[in-house]
mmCIF file of C-alpha atoms in Angstrom:
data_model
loop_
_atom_site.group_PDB
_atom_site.id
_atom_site.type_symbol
_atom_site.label_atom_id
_atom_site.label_comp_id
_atom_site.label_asym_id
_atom_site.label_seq_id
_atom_site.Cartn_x
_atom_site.Cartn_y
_atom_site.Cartn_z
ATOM 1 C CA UNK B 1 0.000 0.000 0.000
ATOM 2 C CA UNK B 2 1.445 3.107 -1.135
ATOM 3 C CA UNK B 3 1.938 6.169 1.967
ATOM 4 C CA UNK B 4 -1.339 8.269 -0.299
ATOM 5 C CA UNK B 5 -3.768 5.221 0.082
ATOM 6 C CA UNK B 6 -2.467 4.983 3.921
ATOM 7 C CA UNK B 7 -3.401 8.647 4.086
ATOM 8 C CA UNK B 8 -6.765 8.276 2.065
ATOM 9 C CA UNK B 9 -7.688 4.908 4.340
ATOM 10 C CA UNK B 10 -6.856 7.261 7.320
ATOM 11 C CA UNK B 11 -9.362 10.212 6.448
ATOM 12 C CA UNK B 12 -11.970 7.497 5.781
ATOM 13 C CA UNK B 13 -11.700 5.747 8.659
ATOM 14 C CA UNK B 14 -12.455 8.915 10.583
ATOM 15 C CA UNK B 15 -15.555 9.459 8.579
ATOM 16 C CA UNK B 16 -16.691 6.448 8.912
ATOM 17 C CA UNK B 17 -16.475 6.682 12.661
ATOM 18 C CA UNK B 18 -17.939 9.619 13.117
ATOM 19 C CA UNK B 19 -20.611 8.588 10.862
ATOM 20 C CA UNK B 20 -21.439 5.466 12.937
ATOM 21 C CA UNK B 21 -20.949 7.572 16.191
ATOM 22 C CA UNK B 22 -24.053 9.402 14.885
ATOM 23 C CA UNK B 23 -25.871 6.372 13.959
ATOM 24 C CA UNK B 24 -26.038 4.849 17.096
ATOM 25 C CA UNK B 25 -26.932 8.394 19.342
ATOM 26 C CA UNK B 26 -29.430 9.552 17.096
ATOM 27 C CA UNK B 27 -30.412 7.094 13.844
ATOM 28 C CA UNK B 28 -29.729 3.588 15.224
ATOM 29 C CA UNK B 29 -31.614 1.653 12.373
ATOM 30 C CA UNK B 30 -28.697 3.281 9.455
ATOM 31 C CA UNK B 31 -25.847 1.152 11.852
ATOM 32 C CA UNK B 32 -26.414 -1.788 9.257
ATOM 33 C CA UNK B 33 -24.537 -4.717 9.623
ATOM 34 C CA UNK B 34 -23.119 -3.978 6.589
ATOM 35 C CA UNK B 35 -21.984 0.056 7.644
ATOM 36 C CA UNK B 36 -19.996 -1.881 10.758
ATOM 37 C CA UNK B 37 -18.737 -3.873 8.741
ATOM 38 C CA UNK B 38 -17.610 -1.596 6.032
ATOM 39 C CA UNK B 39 -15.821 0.710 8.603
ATOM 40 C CA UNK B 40 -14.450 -2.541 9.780
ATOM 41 C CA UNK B 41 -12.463 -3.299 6.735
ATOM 42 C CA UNK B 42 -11.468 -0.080 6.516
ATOM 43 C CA UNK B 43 -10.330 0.297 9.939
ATOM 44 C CA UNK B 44 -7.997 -2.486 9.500
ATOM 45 C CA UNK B 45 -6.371 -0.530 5.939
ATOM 46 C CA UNK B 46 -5.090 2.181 8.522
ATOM 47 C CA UNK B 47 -1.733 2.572 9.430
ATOM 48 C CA UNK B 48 -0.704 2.243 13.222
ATOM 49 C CA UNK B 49 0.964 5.605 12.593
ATOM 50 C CA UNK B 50 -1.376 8.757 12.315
ATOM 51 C CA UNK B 51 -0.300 10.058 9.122
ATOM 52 C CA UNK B 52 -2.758 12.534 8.958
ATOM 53 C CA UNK B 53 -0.753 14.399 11.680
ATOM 54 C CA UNK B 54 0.493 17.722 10.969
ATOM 55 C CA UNK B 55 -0.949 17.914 7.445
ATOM 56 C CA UNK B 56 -3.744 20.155 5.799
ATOM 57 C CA UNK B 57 -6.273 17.509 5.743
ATOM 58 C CA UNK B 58 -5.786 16.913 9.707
ATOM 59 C CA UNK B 59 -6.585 20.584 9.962
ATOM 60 C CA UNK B 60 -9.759 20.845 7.496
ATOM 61 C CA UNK B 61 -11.412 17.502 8.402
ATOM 62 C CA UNK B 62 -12.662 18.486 11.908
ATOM 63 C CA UNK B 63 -14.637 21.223 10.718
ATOM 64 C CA UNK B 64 -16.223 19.189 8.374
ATOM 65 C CA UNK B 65 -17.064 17.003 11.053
ATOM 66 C CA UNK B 66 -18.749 19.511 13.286
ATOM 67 C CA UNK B 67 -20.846 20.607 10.370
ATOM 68 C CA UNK B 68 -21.784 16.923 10.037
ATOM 69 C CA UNK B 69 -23.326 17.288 13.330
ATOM 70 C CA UNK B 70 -25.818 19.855 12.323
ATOM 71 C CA UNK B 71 -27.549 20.504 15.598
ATOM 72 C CA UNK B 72 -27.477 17.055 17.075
ATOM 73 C CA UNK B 73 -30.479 15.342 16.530
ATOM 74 C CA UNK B 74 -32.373 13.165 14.249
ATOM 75 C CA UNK B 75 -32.700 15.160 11.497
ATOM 76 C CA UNK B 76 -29.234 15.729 11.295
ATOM 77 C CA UNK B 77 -27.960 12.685 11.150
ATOM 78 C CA UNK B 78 -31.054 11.273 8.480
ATOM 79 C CA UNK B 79 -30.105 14.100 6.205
ATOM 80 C CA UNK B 80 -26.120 14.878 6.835
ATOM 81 C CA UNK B 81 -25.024 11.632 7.399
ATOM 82 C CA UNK B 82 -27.620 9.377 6.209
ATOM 83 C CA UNK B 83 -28.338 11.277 2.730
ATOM 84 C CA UNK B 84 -25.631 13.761 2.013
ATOM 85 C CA UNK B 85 -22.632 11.781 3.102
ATOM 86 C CA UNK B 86 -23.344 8.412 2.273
ATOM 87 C CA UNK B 87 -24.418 9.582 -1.377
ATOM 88 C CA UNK B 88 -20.699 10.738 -1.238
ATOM 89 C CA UNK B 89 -19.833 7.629 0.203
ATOM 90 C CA UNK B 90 -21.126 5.891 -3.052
ATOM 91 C CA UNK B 91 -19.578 8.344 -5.439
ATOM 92 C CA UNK B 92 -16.182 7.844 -3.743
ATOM 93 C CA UNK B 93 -16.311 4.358 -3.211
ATOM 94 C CA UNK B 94 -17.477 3.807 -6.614
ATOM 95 C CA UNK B 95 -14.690 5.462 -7.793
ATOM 96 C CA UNK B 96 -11.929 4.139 -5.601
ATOM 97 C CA UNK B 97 -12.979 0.344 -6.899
ATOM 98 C CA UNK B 98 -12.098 1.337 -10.297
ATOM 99 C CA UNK B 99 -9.014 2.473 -11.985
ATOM 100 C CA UNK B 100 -6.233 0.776 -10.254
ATOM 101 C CA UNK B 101 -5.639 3.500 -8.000
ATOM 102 C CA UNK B 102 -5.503 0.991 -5.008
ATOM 103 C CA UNK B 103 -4.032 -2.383 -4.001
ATOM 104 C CA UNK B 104 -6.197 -5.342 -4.135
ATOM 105 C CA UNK B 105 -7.649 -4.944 -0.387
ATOM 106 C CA UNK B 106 -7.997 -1.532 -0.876
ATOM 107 C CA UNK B 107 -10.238 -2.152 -3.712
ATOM 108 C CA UNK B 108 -11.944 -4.663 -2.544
ATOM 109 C CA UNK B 109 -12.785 -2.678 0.865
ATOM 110 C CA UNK B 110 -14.016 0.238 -1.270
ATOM 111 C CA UNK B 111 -16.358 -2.017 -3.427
ATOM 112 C CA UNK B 112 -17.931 -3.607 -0.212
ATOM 113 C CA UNK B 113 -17.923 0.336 1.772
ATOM 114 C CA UNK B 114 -19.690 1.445 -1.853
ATOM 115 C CA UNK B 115 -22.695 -1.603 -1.360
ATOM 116 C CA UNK B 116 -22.880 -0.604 2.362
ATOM 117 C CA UNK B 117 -23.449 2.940 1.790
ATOM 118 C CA UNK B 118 -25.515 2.630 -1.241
ATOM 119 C CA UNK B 119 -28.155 0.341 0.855
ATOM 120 C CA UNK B 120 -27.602 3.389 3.953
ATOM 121 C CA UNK B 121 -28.717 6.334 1.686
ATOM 122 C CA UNK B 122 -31.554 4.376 0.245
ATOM 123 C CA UNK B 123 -32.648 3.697 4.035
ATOM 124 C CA UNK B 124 -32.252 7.354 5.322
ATOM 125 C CA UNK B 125 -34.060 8.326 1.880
ATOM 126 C CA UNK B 126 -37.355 6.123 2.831
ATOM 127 C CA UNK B 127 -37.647 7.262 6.681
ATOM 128 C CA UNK B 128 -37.383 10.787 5.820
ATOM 129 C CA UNK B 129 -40.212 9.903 3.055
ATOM 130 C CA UNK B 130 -42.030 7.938 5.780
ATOM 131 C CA UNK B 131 -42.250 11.301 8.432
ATOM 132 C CA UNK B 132 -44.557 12.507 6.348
ATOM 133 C CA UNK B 133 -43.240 16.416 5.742
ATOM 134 C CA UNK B 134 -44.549 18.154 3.145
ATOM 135 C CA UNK B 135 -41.800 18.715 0.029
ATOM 136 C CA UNK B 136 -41.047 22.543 1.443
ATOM 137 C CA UNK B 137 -40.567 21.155 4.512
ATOM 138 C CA UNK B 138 -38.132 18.911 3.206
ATOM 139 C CA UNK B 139 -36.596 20.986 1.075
ATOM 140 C CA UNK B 140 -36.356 23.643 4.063
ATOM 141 C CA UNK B 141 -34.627 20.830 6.056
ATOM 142 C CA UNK B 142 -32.116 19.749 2.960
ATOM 143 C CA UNK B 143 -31.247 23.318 2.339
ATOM 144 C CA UNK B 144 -30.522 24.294 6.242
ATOM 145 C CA UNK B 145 -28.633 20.838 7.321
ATOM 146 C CA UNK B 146 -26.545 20.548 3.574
ATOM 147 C CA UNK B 147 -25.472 24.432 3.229
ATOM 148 C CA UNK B 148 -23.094 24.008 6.198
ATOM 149 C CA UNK B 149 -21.498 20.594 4.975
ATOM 150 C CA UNK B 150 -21.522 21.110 1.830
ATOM 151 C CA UNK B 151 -18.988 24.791 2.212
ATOM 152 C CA UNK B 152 -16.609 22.784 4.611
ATOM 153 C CA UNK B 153 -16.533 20.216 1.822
ATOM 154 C CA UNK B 154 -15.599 22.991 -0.506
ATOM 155 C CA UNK B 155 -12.926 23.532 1.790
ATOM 156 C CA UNK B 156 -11.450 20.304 1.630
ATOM 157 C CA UNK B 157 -11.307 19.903 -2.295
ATOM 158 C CA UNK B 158 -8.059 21.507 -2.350
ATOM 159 C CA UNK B 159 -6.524 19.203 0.472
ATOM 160 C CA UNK B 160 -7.911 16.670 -1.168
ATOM 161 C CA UNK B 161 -6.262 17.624 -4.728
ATOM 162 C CA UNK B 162 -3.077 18.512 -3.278
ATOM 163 C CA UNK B 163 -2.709 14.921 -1.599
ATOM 164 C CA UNK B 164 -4.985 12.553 -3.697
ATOM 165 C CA UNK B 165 -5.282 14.687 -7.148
ATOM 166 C CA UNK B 166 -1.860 13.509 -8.641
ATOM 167 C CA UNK B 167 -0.891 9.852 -7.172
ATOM 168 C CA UNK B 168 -4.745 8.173 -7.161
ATOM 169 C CA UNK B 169 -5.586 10.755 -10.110
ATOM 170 C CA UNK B 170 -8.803 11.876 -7.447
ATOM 171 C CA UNK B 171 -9.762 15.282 -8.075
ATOM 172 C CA UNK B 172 -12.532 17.022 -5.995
ATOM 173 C CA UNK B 173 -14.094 18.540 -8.895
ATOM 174 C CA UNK B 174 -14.501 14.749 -10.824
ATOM 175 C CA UNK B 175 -15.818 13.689 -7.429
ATOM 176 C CA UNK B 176 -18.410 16.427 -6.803
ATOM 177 C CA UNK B 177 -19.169 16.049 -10.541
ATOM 178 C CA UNK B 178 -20.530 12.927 -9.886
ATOM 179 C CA UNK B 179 -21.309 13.356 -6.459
ATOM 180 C CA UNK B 180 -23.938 15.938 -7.917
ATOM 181 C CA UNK B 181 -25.331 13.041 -10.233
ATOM 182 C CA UNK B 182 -26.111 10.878 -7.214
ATOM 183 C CA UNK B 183 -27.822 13.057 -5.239
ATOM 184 C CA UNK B 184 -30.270 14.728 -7.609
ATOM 185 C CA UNK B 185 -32.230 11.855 -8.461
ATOM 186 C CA UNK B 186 -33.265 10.869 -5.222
ATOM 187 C CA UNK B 187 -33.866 14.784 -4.662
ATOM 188 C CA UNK B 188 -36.478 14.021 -7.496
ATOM 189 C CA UNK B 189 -37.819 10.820 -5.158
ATOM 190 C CA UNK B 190 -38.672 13.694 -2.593
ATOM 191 C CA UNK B 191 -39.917 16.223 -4.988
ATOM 192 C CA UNK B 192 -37.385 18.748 -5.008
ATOM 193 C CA UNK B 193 -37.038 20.242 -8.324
ATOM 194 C CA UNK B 194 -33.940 19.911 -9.929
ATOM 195 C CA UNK B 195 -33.427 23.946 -10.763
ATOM 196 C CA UNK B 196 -33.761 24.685 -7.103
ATOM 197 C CA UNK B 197 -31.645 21.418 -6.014
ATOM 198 C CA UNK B 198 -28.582 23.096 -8.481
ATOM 199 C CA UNK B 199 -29.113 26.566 -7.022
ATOM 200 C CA UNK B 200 -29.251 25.746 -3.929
ATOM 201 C CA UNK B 201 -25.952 23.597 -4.617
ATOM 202 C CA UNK B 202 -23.876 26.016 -6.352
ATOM 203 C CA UNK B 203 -24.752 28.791 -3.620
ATOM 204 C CA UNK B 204 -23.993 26.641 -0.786
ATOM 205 C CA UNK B 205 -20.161 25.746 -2.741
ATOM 206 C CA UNK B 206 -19.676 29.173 -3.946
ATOM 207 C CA UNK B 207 -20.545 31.322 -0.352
#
């Protein structure tokens, strides 16, 4: 495994705990089997060494991860985590399976991560359908939890480039490209319009 996939398996794996550290306080049903097992396999892909330490991403990750928190409660962690996050889960996963940019296990952790998060978003996507809010509602609730997450995300692209963009040939902007693809359909599934979904997108990035 080459020192950037140690580096990339090391942002992940705080992601992925974060993400299941919301799960079980405030969305216990999105803890799959699968999601433990996913940040399982990627757990064990992490150096013993934090190599993280000292470098830009270990400084723009954590507010990232306080914007993932929203205000703490269910909501948050349907829409943040459960929608918005695992949707990038799938795009990145997807992504990281393909190309030879990994060694075998780290391929083969990133296929089984992309089913896990793929079966997440689609639960997240029918409980917030089953609560029963009208669309503005819904779209009130995307728009307020995303806009945070999605400017500290902005943030990280050029971390992200200036560590992944060369040696894994990951860019932010190929990512968010199709990042963007995944999440507009099932903004569809919940009525948002696609116009407002891409202004409300490109605001959020741009302010």
């Amino acid at each position: 495994m080459t020192e950037h996939e140690a580096a990339l398996w090391s942002l992940l794996h705080r992601v992925e705990t974060h993400t299941a550290a919301r799960y079980a306080a405030q969305a216990p049903a999105l803890l799959t089997d699968d999601k433990r097992e996913a940040a399982a396999r990627i757990a064990a892909l992490v150096p013993s060494q934090d190599v993280l330490a000292g470098t830009e991403l270990a400084e723009v990750l954590p507010p990232l991860l306080g914007a993932a928190e929203g205000q703490g409660g269910p909501h948050d962690a349907l829409w943040i985590q459960g929608l918005l996050l695992e949707l990038l889960g799938v795009t990145l996963y997807r992504a990281l399976q393909q190309g030879g940019r990994l060694s075998a296990e780290g391929e083969a952790a990133a296929s089984f991560a992309l089913q896990a998060s793929s079966t997440t978003a689609a639960l997240a996507a029918a409980q917030i359908s089953a609560l029963g809010f009208t669309v503005e509602d819904n779209f009130a609730l995307f728009t307020g939890r995303s806009e945070p997450v999605l400017q500290q995300l902005d943030h990280l692209g050029e971390a992200l480039d200036a560590r992944f963009g060369g040696p894994l040939d990951l860019l932010f902007s190929d990512v968010m490209g199709d990042y963007v693809a995944e999440l507009l359909p099932v903004c569809g599934e919940l009525g948002f319009g696609r116009r407002q979904v891409m202004v409300h997108l490109t605001s959020a990035m741009m302010g």
